[in-house]
CSV table of C-alpha atoms in Angstrom, one decimal:
chain,number,residue,atom,x,y,z
E,1,MET,CA,2.7,-13.0,-13.3
E,2,ARG,CA,2.3,-15.6,-10.5
E,3,LYS,CA,4.5,-18.1,-12.3
E,4,HIS,CA,7.2,-15.5,-12.5
E,5,ILE,CA,6.9,-14.6,-8.8
E,6,GLN,CA,7.2,-18.2,-7.8
E,7,ARG,CA,10.3,-18.6,-9.9
E,8,VAL,CA,12.0,-15.6,-8.2
E,9,GLN,CA,11.0,-17.0,-4.8
E,10,GLN,CA,12.9,-20.2,-5.5
E,11,ILE,CA,16.2,-18.8,-6.6
E,12,GLN,CA,16.4,-15.5,-4.6
E,13,PRO,CA,18.2,-15.6,-1.2
E,14,GLY,CA,16.8,-13.4,1.5
E,15,THR,CA,13.3,-14.8,1.4
E,16,GLU,CA,13.7,-17.7,3.8
E,17,ASN,CA,10.9,-17.8,6.4
E,18,SER,CA,8.9,-20.0,8.8
E,19,ALA,CA,5.5,-18.6,8.0
E,20,GLU,CA,2.7,-20.9,6.8
E,21,THR,CA,1.7,-18.2,4.4
E,22,ALA,CA,3.2,-14.8,3.5
E,23,ALA,CA,2.9,-11.9,1.0
E,24,LEU,CA,5.2,-9.0,0.3
E,25,ILE,CA,3.8,-6.0,-1.7
E,26,ASP,CA,5.3,-2.8,-3.0
E,27,VAL,CA,2.9,-0.2,-1.6
E,28,ASP,CA,3.1,2.4,-4.4
E,29,SER,CA,2.8,0.1,-7.4
E,30,GLY,CA,0.9,-2.8,-5.9
E,31,ARG,CA,3.3,-5.3,-7.2
E,32,PHE,CA,3.6,-8.5,-5.2
E,33,LEU,CA,7.4,-9.1,-4.7
E,34,TYR,CA,7.1,-12.4,-2.9
E,35,GLU,CA,4.3,-14.8,-2.0
E,36,LYS,CA,4.2,-18.1,-0.2
E,37,LEU,CA,0.8,-19.8,-0.4
E,38,GLY,CA,-0.6,-16.3,-0.5
E,39,ASN,CA,-4.2,-17.3,-1.2
E,40,ARG,CA,-4.6,-19.9,1.5
E,41,ARG,CA,-7.5,-19.1,3.8
E,42,MET,CA,-6.3,-18.3,7.3
E,43,ARG,CA,-7.4,-16.9,10.6
E,44,ILE,CA,-5.8,-13.5,10.9
E,45,ALA,CA,-6.3,-12.5,14.6
E,46,SER,CA,-5.7,-8.8,15.3
E,47,LEU,CA,-4.5,-8.1,11.8
E,48,THR,CA,-8.2,-7.5,11.4
E,49,LYS,CA,-7.7,-4.2,13.1
E,50,ILE,CA,-5.9,-2.9,10.1
E,51,ILE,CA,-9.3,-2.7,8.2
E,52,THR,CA,-11.0,-1.4,11.3
E,53,ALA,CA,-8.5,1.5,11.6
E,54,TRP,CA,-8.5,2.1,7.8
E,55,ILE,CA,-12.3,2.7,8.0
E,56,ALA,CA,-12.0,4.8,11.1
E,57,VAL,CA,-9.4,7.2,9.8
E,58,ARG,CA,-11.5,8.0,6.8
E,59,SER,CA,-14.8,8.3,8.7
E,60,PRO,CA,-16.3,11.8,9.1
E,61,LYS,CA,-16.7,10.8,12.8
E,62,PHE,CA,-13.0,10.3,13.3
E,63,ASN,CA,-12.6,13.4,15.6
E,64,GLN,CA,-16.0,13.0,17.2
E,65,THR,CA,-16.5,11.7,20.8
E,66,VAL,CA,-18.4,8.5,21.4
E,67,THR,CA,-19.7,6.8,24.5
E,68,VAL,CA,-18.2,3.4,25.3
E,69,SER,CA,-20.9,0.7,25.6
E,70,ARG,CA,-21.2,-2.3,27.9
E,71,ASN,CA,-20.7,-4.5,24.8
E,72,ALA,CA,-17.3,-2.9,24.1
E,73,VAL,CA,-15.9,-3.3,27.7
E,74,ARG,CA,-17.0,-7.0,27.8
E,75,GLN,CA,-14.8,-8.0,25.0
E,76,GLU,CA,-12.3,-10.8,25.8
E,77,GLY,CA,-8.6,-10.7,25.1
E,78,SER,CA,-6.4,-7.7,24.9
E,79,SER,CA,-7.8,-4.5,26.3
E,80,VAL,CA,-7.1,-0.9,27.2
E,81,TYR,CA,-9.6,-1.2,30.1
E,82,LEU,CA,-12.3,1.1,28.7
E,83,VAL,CA,-15.1,1.7,31.2
E,84,GLU,CA,-18.8,1.6,30.3
E,85,GLY,CA,-20.0,5.2,29.8
E,86,GLU,CA,-16.5,6.5,29.2
E,87,LYS,CA,-16.3,9.1,26.5
E,88,GLN,CA,-13.4,9.0,23.9
E,89,THR,CA,-12.8,10.3,20.5
E,90,ILE,CA,-12.6,7.7,17.7
E,91,ARG,CA,-9.1,9.1,17.1
E,92,ASN,CA,-7.9,8.1,20.5
E,93,LEU,CA,-9.6,4.8,20.2
E,94,THR,CA,-7.8,4.1,16.9
E,95,TYR,CA,-4.4,4.8,18.5
E,96,ALA,CA,-5.4,2.4,21.3
E,97,LEU,CA,-6.5,-0.1,18.7
E,98,MET,CA,-3.3,-0.1,16.7
E,99,LEU,CA,-0.7,0.4,19.5
E,100,ARG,CA,-2.2,-1.8,22.2
E,101,SER,CA,-4.6,-4.0,20.2
E,102,GLY,CA,-7.6,-3.1,22.3
E,103,ASN,CA,-10.5,-5.4,21.5
E,104,ASP,CA,-12.6,-3.1,23.5
E,105,SER,CA,-11.4,-0.2,21.4
E,106,ALA,CA,-12.3,-2.0,18.2
E,107,VAL,CA,-16.0,-2.5,19.3
E,108,ALA,CA,-16.2,1.1,20.5
E,109,ILE,CA,-15.0,2.3,17.1
E,110,ALA,CA,-17.4,0.0,15.2
E,111,GLU,CA,-20.4,1.1,17.2
E,112,GLY,CA,-19.3,4.8,17.0
E,113,VAL,CA,-18.8,4.7,13.2
E,114,ALA,CA,-21.6,2.4,12.1
E,115,GLY,CA,-24.0,2.1,15.0
E,116,SER,CA,-23.4,-1.6,15.5
E,117,VAL,CA,-20.8,-4.3,15.0
E,118,ASP,CA,-22.9,-6.0,12.4
E,119,ARG,CA,-23.2,-2.9,10.3
E,120,PHE,CA,-19.5,-2.2,10.7
E,121,ALA,CA,-18.7,-5.7,9.5
E,122,THR,CA,-20.7,-5.0,6.4
E,123,MET,CA,-18.5,-1.9,5.8
E,124,MET,CA,-15.4,-4.0,6.3
E,125,ASN,CA,-16.4,-6.5,3.7
E,126,LYS,CA,-17.3,-3.8,1.2
E,127,GLU,CA,-13.9,-2.1,1.7
E,128,ALA,CA,-12.2,-5.5,1.3
E,129,GLN,CA,-13.9,-6.0,-2.1
E,130,LYS,CA,-13.0,-2.5,-3.2
E,131,ALA,CA,-9.3,-3.2,-2.4
E,132,GLY,CA,-9.5,-6.4,-4.6
E,133,ALA,CA,-9.6,-8.9,-1.7
E,134,LYS,CA,-11.4,-11.9,-3.1
E,135,HIS,CA,-10.9,-14.5,-0.3
E,136,SER,CA,-11.8,-12.6,2.8
E,137,HIS,CA,-14.8,-12.3,5.1
E,138,PHE,CA,-15.1,-10.4,8.4
E,139,VAL,CA,-17.7,-10.6,11.1
E,140,ASN,CA,-16.1,-8.5,13.8
E,141,PRO,CA,-13.7,-5.5,14.1
E,142,ASN,CA,-11.1,-7.1,16.4
E,143,GLY,CA,-10.2,-10.5,14.9
E,144,LEU,CA,-11.5,-12.7,17.7
E,145,ASP,CA,-11.8,-16.3,16.4
E,146,HIS,CA,-14.9,-17.0,14.4
E,147,PRO,CA,-15.4,-19.7,11.7
E,148,GLU,CA,-16.7,-17.1,9.2
E,149,HIS,CA,-13.9,-14.6,9.9
E,150,TYR,CA,-10.9,-15.2,7.7
E,151,SER,CA,-8.6,-13.7,5.1
E,152,THR,CA,-5.4,-14.6,3.2
E,153,ALA,CA,-1.9,-13.1,3.2
E,154,HIS,CA,-2.5,-11.9,-0.3
E,155,ASP,CA,-5.7,-10.1,0.6
E,156,MET,CA,-4.3,-8.6,3.8
E,157,ALA,CA,-1.3,-7.3,1.8
E,158,LEU,CA,-3.7,-5.6,-0.6
E,159,MET,CA,-5.7,-4.0,2.2
E,160,THR,CA,-2.6,-3.0,4.2
E,161,ALA,CA,-1.1,-1.3,1.1
E,162,ALA,CA,-4.3,0.6,0.5
E,163,ALA,CA,-4.5,1.7,4.1
E,164,LEU,CA,-0.8,2.9,4.0
E,165,HIS,CA,-1.8,5.4,1.3
E,166,ASN,CA,-3.7,7.3,4.0
E,167,PRO,CA,-1.4,9.7,5.8
E,168,THR,CA,-3.4,9.5,9.1
E,169,PHE,CA,-3.2,5.7,9.1
E,170,ARG,CA,0.4,5.8,8.2
E,171,ALA,CA,1.2,8.1,11.1
E,172,ILE,CA,-0.7,6.0,13.6
E,173,VAL,CA,0.9,2.7,12.8
E,174,ARG,CA,4.5,4.1,13.1
E,175,THR,CA,3.8,5.8,16.5
E,176,LYS,CA,5.8,4.2,19.3
E,177,TYR,CA,4.1,5.9,22.3
E,178,PHE,CA,0.7,7.5,22.8
E,179,THR,CA,-1.0,9.1,25.8
E,180,MET,CA,-4.8,8.7,26.1
E,181,PRO,CA,-7.0,10.4,28.7
E,182,TRP,CA,-8.4,8.1,31.4
E,183,PRO,CA,-11.5,9.8,32.8
E,184,ASN,CA,-11.9,9.7,36.6
E,185,GLN,CA,-8.4,8.5,37.1
E,186,PRO,CA,-5.4,10.6,38.4
E,187,TRP,CA,-3.3,9.5,35.5
E,188,ASP,CA,-3.6,9.0,31.7
E,189,ARG,CA,-3.2,5.8,29.8
E,190,LYS,CA,0.4,5.5,28.7
E,191,MET,CA,0.7,3.3,25.7
E,192,LYS,CA,3.7,1.6,24.1
E,193,ASN,CA,3.3,0.0,20.7
E,194,LYS,CA,3.4,-3.8,20.8
E,195,ASN,CA,5.2,-3.9,17.4
E,196,LYS,CA,8.8,-4.6,18.4
E,197,LEU,CA,10.0,-4.0,14.9
E,198,LEU,CA,9.5,-0.2,15.5
E,199,PHE,CA,12.1,-0.4,18.2
E,200,MET,CA,14.6,-2.8,16.7
E,201,SER,CA,14.7,-1.7,13.1
E,202,GLU,CA,13.8,0.9,10.5
E,203,ALA,CA,10.3,-0.5,10.2
E,204,ASP,CA,7.4,1.9,10.2
E,205,GLY,CA,4.3,-0.3,10.8
E,206,VAL,CA,1.9,-2.0,11.0
E,207,LYS,CA,0.2,-4.5,13.4
E,208,THR,CA,0.7,-7.5,15.5
E,209,GLY,CA,-1.7,-10.4,15.9
E,210,TYR,CA,-2.1,-13.6,18.0
E,211,THR,CA,-4.7,-16.1,19.1
E,212,LYS,CA,-4.1,-19.7,19.9
E,213,LYS,CA,-5.9,-20.8,16.8
E,214,ALA,CA,-4.4,-18.2,14.5
E,215,GLY,CA,-0.8,-18.4,15.8
E,216,ARG,CA,1.6,-15.5,15.6
E,217,CYS,CA,0.7,-13.1,12.8
E,218,LEU,CA,2.4,-9.9,11.8
E,219,ALA,CA,1.8,-7.1,9.3
E,220,SER,CA,4.8,-4.9,8.9
E,221,SER,CA,6.1,-2.2,6.6
E,222,MET,CA,9.4,-0.4,5.9
E,223,THR,CA,10.4,2.6,3.7
E,224,LYS,CA,13.7,3.4,2.0
E,225,ASP,CA,14.3,6.4,-0.3
E,226,GLY,CA,10.6,7.2,-0.3
E,227,HIS,CA,9.6,3.7,-1.4
E,228,GLN,CA,7.5,1.5,1.0
E,229,VAL,CA,6.9,-2.2,1.1
E,230,ALA,CA,4.4,-4.1,3.3
E,231,LEU,CA,4.5,-7.6,4.5
E,232,ILE,CA,2.0,-10.1,5.9
E,233,VAL,CA,3.2,-13.3,7.6
E,234,LEU,CA,0.6,-15.7,9.1
E,235,ARG,CA,1.2,-18.4,11.6
E,236,ASP,CA,4.9,-17.6,11.9
E,237,GLY,CA,6.7,-18.6,15.1
E,238,ASN,CA,9.8,-16.5,14.0
E,239,ASP,CA,7.8,-13.5,12.8
E,240,TRP,CA,10.2,-10.7,13.9
E,241,VAL,CA,13.3,-12.1,12.2
E,242,ASP,CA,11.4,-13.4,9.1
E,243,SER,CA,9.7,-10.0,8.7
E,244,LEU,CA,12.9,-8.0,8.8
E,245,ARG,CA,14.6,-10.3,6.3
E,246,LEU,CA,11.7,-10.1,3.8
E,247,LEU,CA,11.1,-6.3,4.2
E,248,ARG,CA,14.8,-5.7,3.5
E,249,TYR,CA,14.7,-8.1,0.6
E,250,GLY,CA,11.8,-6.1,-0.9
E,251,LEU,CA,13.6,-2.8,-0.6
E,252,THR,CA,17.0,-4.0,-1.9
E,253,ALA,CA,16.4,-6.7,-4.5
E,254,PHE,CA,14.4,-4.5,-6.8
E,255,GLU,CA,15.4,-1.3,-8.6
E,256,ARG,CA,13.0,1.7,-8.4
E,257,LYS,CA,14.4,4.2,-10.8
E,258,PRO,CA,12.0,6.2,-13.1
E,259,LEU,CA,11.0,4.0,-16.0
E,260,ALA,CA,11.8,6.8,-18.4
E,261,GLU,CA,15.3,6.8,-17.1
E,262,GLN,CA,15.8,3.0,-17.0
E,263,PHE,CA,14.4,2.6,-20.5
E,264,ALA,CA,15.4,5.7,-22.4
E,265,GLN,CA,13.0,6.1,-25.3
E,266,THR,CA,13.8,8.4,-28.3
E,267,VAL,CA,11.6,8.4,-31.4
E,268,ARG,CA,11.8,10.4,-34.6
E,269,ILE,CA,8.6,11.8,-36.0
E,270,PRO,CA,8.3,13.1,-39.6
E,271,VAL,CA,7.6,16.9,-39.9
E,272,ARG,CA,5.7,18.7,-42.6
E,273,TYR,CA,6.3,22.3,-43.6
E,274,GLY,CA,9.4,22.6,-41.5
E,275,ASP,CA,13.1,23.3,-41.9
E,276,ALA,CA,13.8,19.7,-40.8
E,277,ALA,CA,12.4,16.5,-42.1
E,278,THR,CA,12.0,14.9,-38.7
E,279,VAL,CA,12.1,15.8,-35.0
E,280,ALA,CA,13.4,13.7,-32.2
E,281,ALA,CA,11.3,13.2,-29.0
E,282,HIS,CA,12.3,11.5,-25.8
E,283,ALA,CA,10.3,10.0,-22.9
E,284,VAL,CA,10.0,12.1,-19.7
E,285,GLY,CA,8.3,10.9,-16.5
E,286,ASN,CA,8.6,10.0,-12.9
E,287,ALA,CA,6.7,6.8,-12.8
E,288,THR,CA,8.6,4.0,-11.1
E,289,TYR,CA,8.0,0.2,-10.8
E,290,PRO,CA,10.1,-2.3,-8.8
E,291,LEU,CA,12.1,-4.5,-11.1
E,292,LYS,CA,15.0,-6.8,-10.9
E,293,GLN,CA,17.9,-6.2,-13.4
E,294,SER,CA,17.1,-9.6,-14.9
E,295,GLU,CA,13.5,-8.4,-15.6
E,296,HIS,CA,14.4,-5.5,-17.8
E,297,GLN,CA,14.3,-7.7,-20.9
E,298,ASP,CA,10.6,-8.4,-20.1
E,299,VAL,CA,9.6,-4.8,-20.3
E,300,ARG,CA,7.9,-3.7,-23.5
E,301,PHE,CA,7.1,-0.2,-24.8
E,302,VAL,CA,4.0,1.1,-26.6
E,303,VAL,CA,4.5,4.5,-28.2
E,304,HIS,CA,1.5,6.7,-28.9
E,305,ALA,CA,2.5,9.6,-31.2
E,306,ALA,CA,1.3,11.3,-34.3
E,307,ARG,CA,2.5,9.8,-37.5
E,308,THR,CA,3.3,13.3,-38.7
E,309,LEU,CA,3.8,16.7,-37.0
E,310,LEU,CA,3.2,20.1,-38.6
E,311,ALA,CA,5.8,22.8,-38.1
E,312,PRO,CA,6.5,25.0,-36.3
E,313,ILE,CA,7.4,22.8,-33.3
E,314,ARG,CA,8.9,24.0,-30.0
E,315,LYS,CA,11.5,22.2,-27.9
E,316,ASN,CA,9.9,20.3,-25.0
E,317,GLN,CA,6.6,20.2,-26.8
E,318,VAL,CA,4.5,17.2,-25.8
E,319,VAL,CA,3.9,15.1,-28.8
E,320,GLY,CA,2.8,11.7,-27.4
E,321,THR,CA,3.1,9.2,-24.7
E,322,VAL,CA,4.9,5.9,-23.9
E,323,ASP,CA,3.3,3.1,-22.0
E,324,TYR,CA,5.6,0.6,-20.2
E,325,MET,CA,4.3,-3.0,-20.3
E,326,PHE,CA,5.4,-5.9,-18.1
E,327,HIS,CA,3.9,-9.3,-18.6
E,328,GLY,CA,0.9,-7.8,-20.3
E,329,ALA,CA,0.1,-5.2,-17.7
E,330,ARG,CA,0.8,-1.4,-17.9
E,331,ILE,CA,3.3,-0.5,-15.2
E,332,GLY,CA,3.7,3.2,-15.9
E,333,SER,CA,3.7,5.8,-18.6
E,334,ALA,CA,5.7,8.9,-19.7
E,335,VAL,CA,5.2,11.8,-22.1
E,336,LEU,CA,7.2,12.3,-25.3
E,337,LYS,CA,8.8,15.7,-25.5
E,338,THR,CA,10.6,17.1,-28.5
E,339,ASP,CA,14.4,17.6,-28.3
E,340,SER,CA,14.6,20.8,-30.5
E,341,ASP,CA,12.7,23.5,-32.3
E,342,VAL,CA,11.6,23.1,-35.9
E,343,LYS,CA,10.8,26.3,-37.7
E,344,GLY,CA,8.1,26.5,-40.3
E,345,THR,CA,8.9,27.0,-44.0
E,346,GLY,CA,6.9,27.7,-47.0
E,347,PHE,CA,3.6,29.6,-47.0
E,348,ILE,CA,1.8,27.1,-44.8
E,349,GLY,CA,4.7,26.9,-42.4
E,350,TRP,CA,4.9,30.7,-42.3
E,351,LEU,CA,1.1,30.9,-41.7
E,352,ARG,CA,1.1,28.4,-38.9
E,353,SER,CA,4.1,30.3,-37.3
E,354,LEU,CA,1.9,33.3,-37.0
E,355,PHE,CA,-0.4,31.4,-34.6
E,356,HIS,CA,2.4,29.8,-32.6
E,357,ARG,CA,4.2,32.9,-31.5
E,358,SER,CA,4.4,33.5,-27.8
């Protein structure tokens, strides 16, 4: 698979970029559509907060109120100016985390969900492993530089795609503006998302990131016709432009029609005790997978159906399945449904018909 992806990268226009490393993933299928040194270990700055938010939105404490600690308010870097002793819901803190990249919000969430930053980091590493991230390790919830805090574009794409399957996470990262209460102040906190792509394009996420050591990092996403792609670029001085180009490439260079439609499958199955010797069955299903037109020749089909059917048979009766294989991996499946009725004949066919009447 990797050799194939690299070959596509070299010949396909629309993937030019300045990132040191990058990874573009189809959210639904999990297919990587483009990679550039995707497994190189990197600092990821505030892209870390994707995992923090992903854990927060699934926590049973998400709508609970927590008390902000001194540790949280003393965090360096970007802040939403939380005050020690302030009470906020984890929900509000998650919006502050993803829109304004509050390092103080990240620690408040970690302490509220897990009781401490260390215990929350353990949760982060477990979630990374579950998502298939093999080259990542986290020690804090905000991405402040630490020699043992790192990931890769590939791993971050996997985790971002997993997070985007959560509707609450998806809603938060596409939010442009959010108002958060500010206790003991005559006004609320008015927040505008730092992700410029939300304001300059059809993008719908995800998170900005920057430290001097990590450089400019960006996680972004875009959806077209119900299909979403997510992109990670790390150490990219031209991140806005590069990200738009790669996101649009991911949505336009690959077809996403149902596999059963693209690769119409009809099989004929022998019939016993019927008024026809065989019955035709065709593949029916909605499974999709992003493919280039030139890749259709690499798709293989594995049909699972009975060698013989016994009449009577009804039209649209399910009689098997089809698996669609691409480079040795199953990319989707469909069911086989009969095209017509087959009536029973003879004594056995007549007897079986008695038990198949509606």
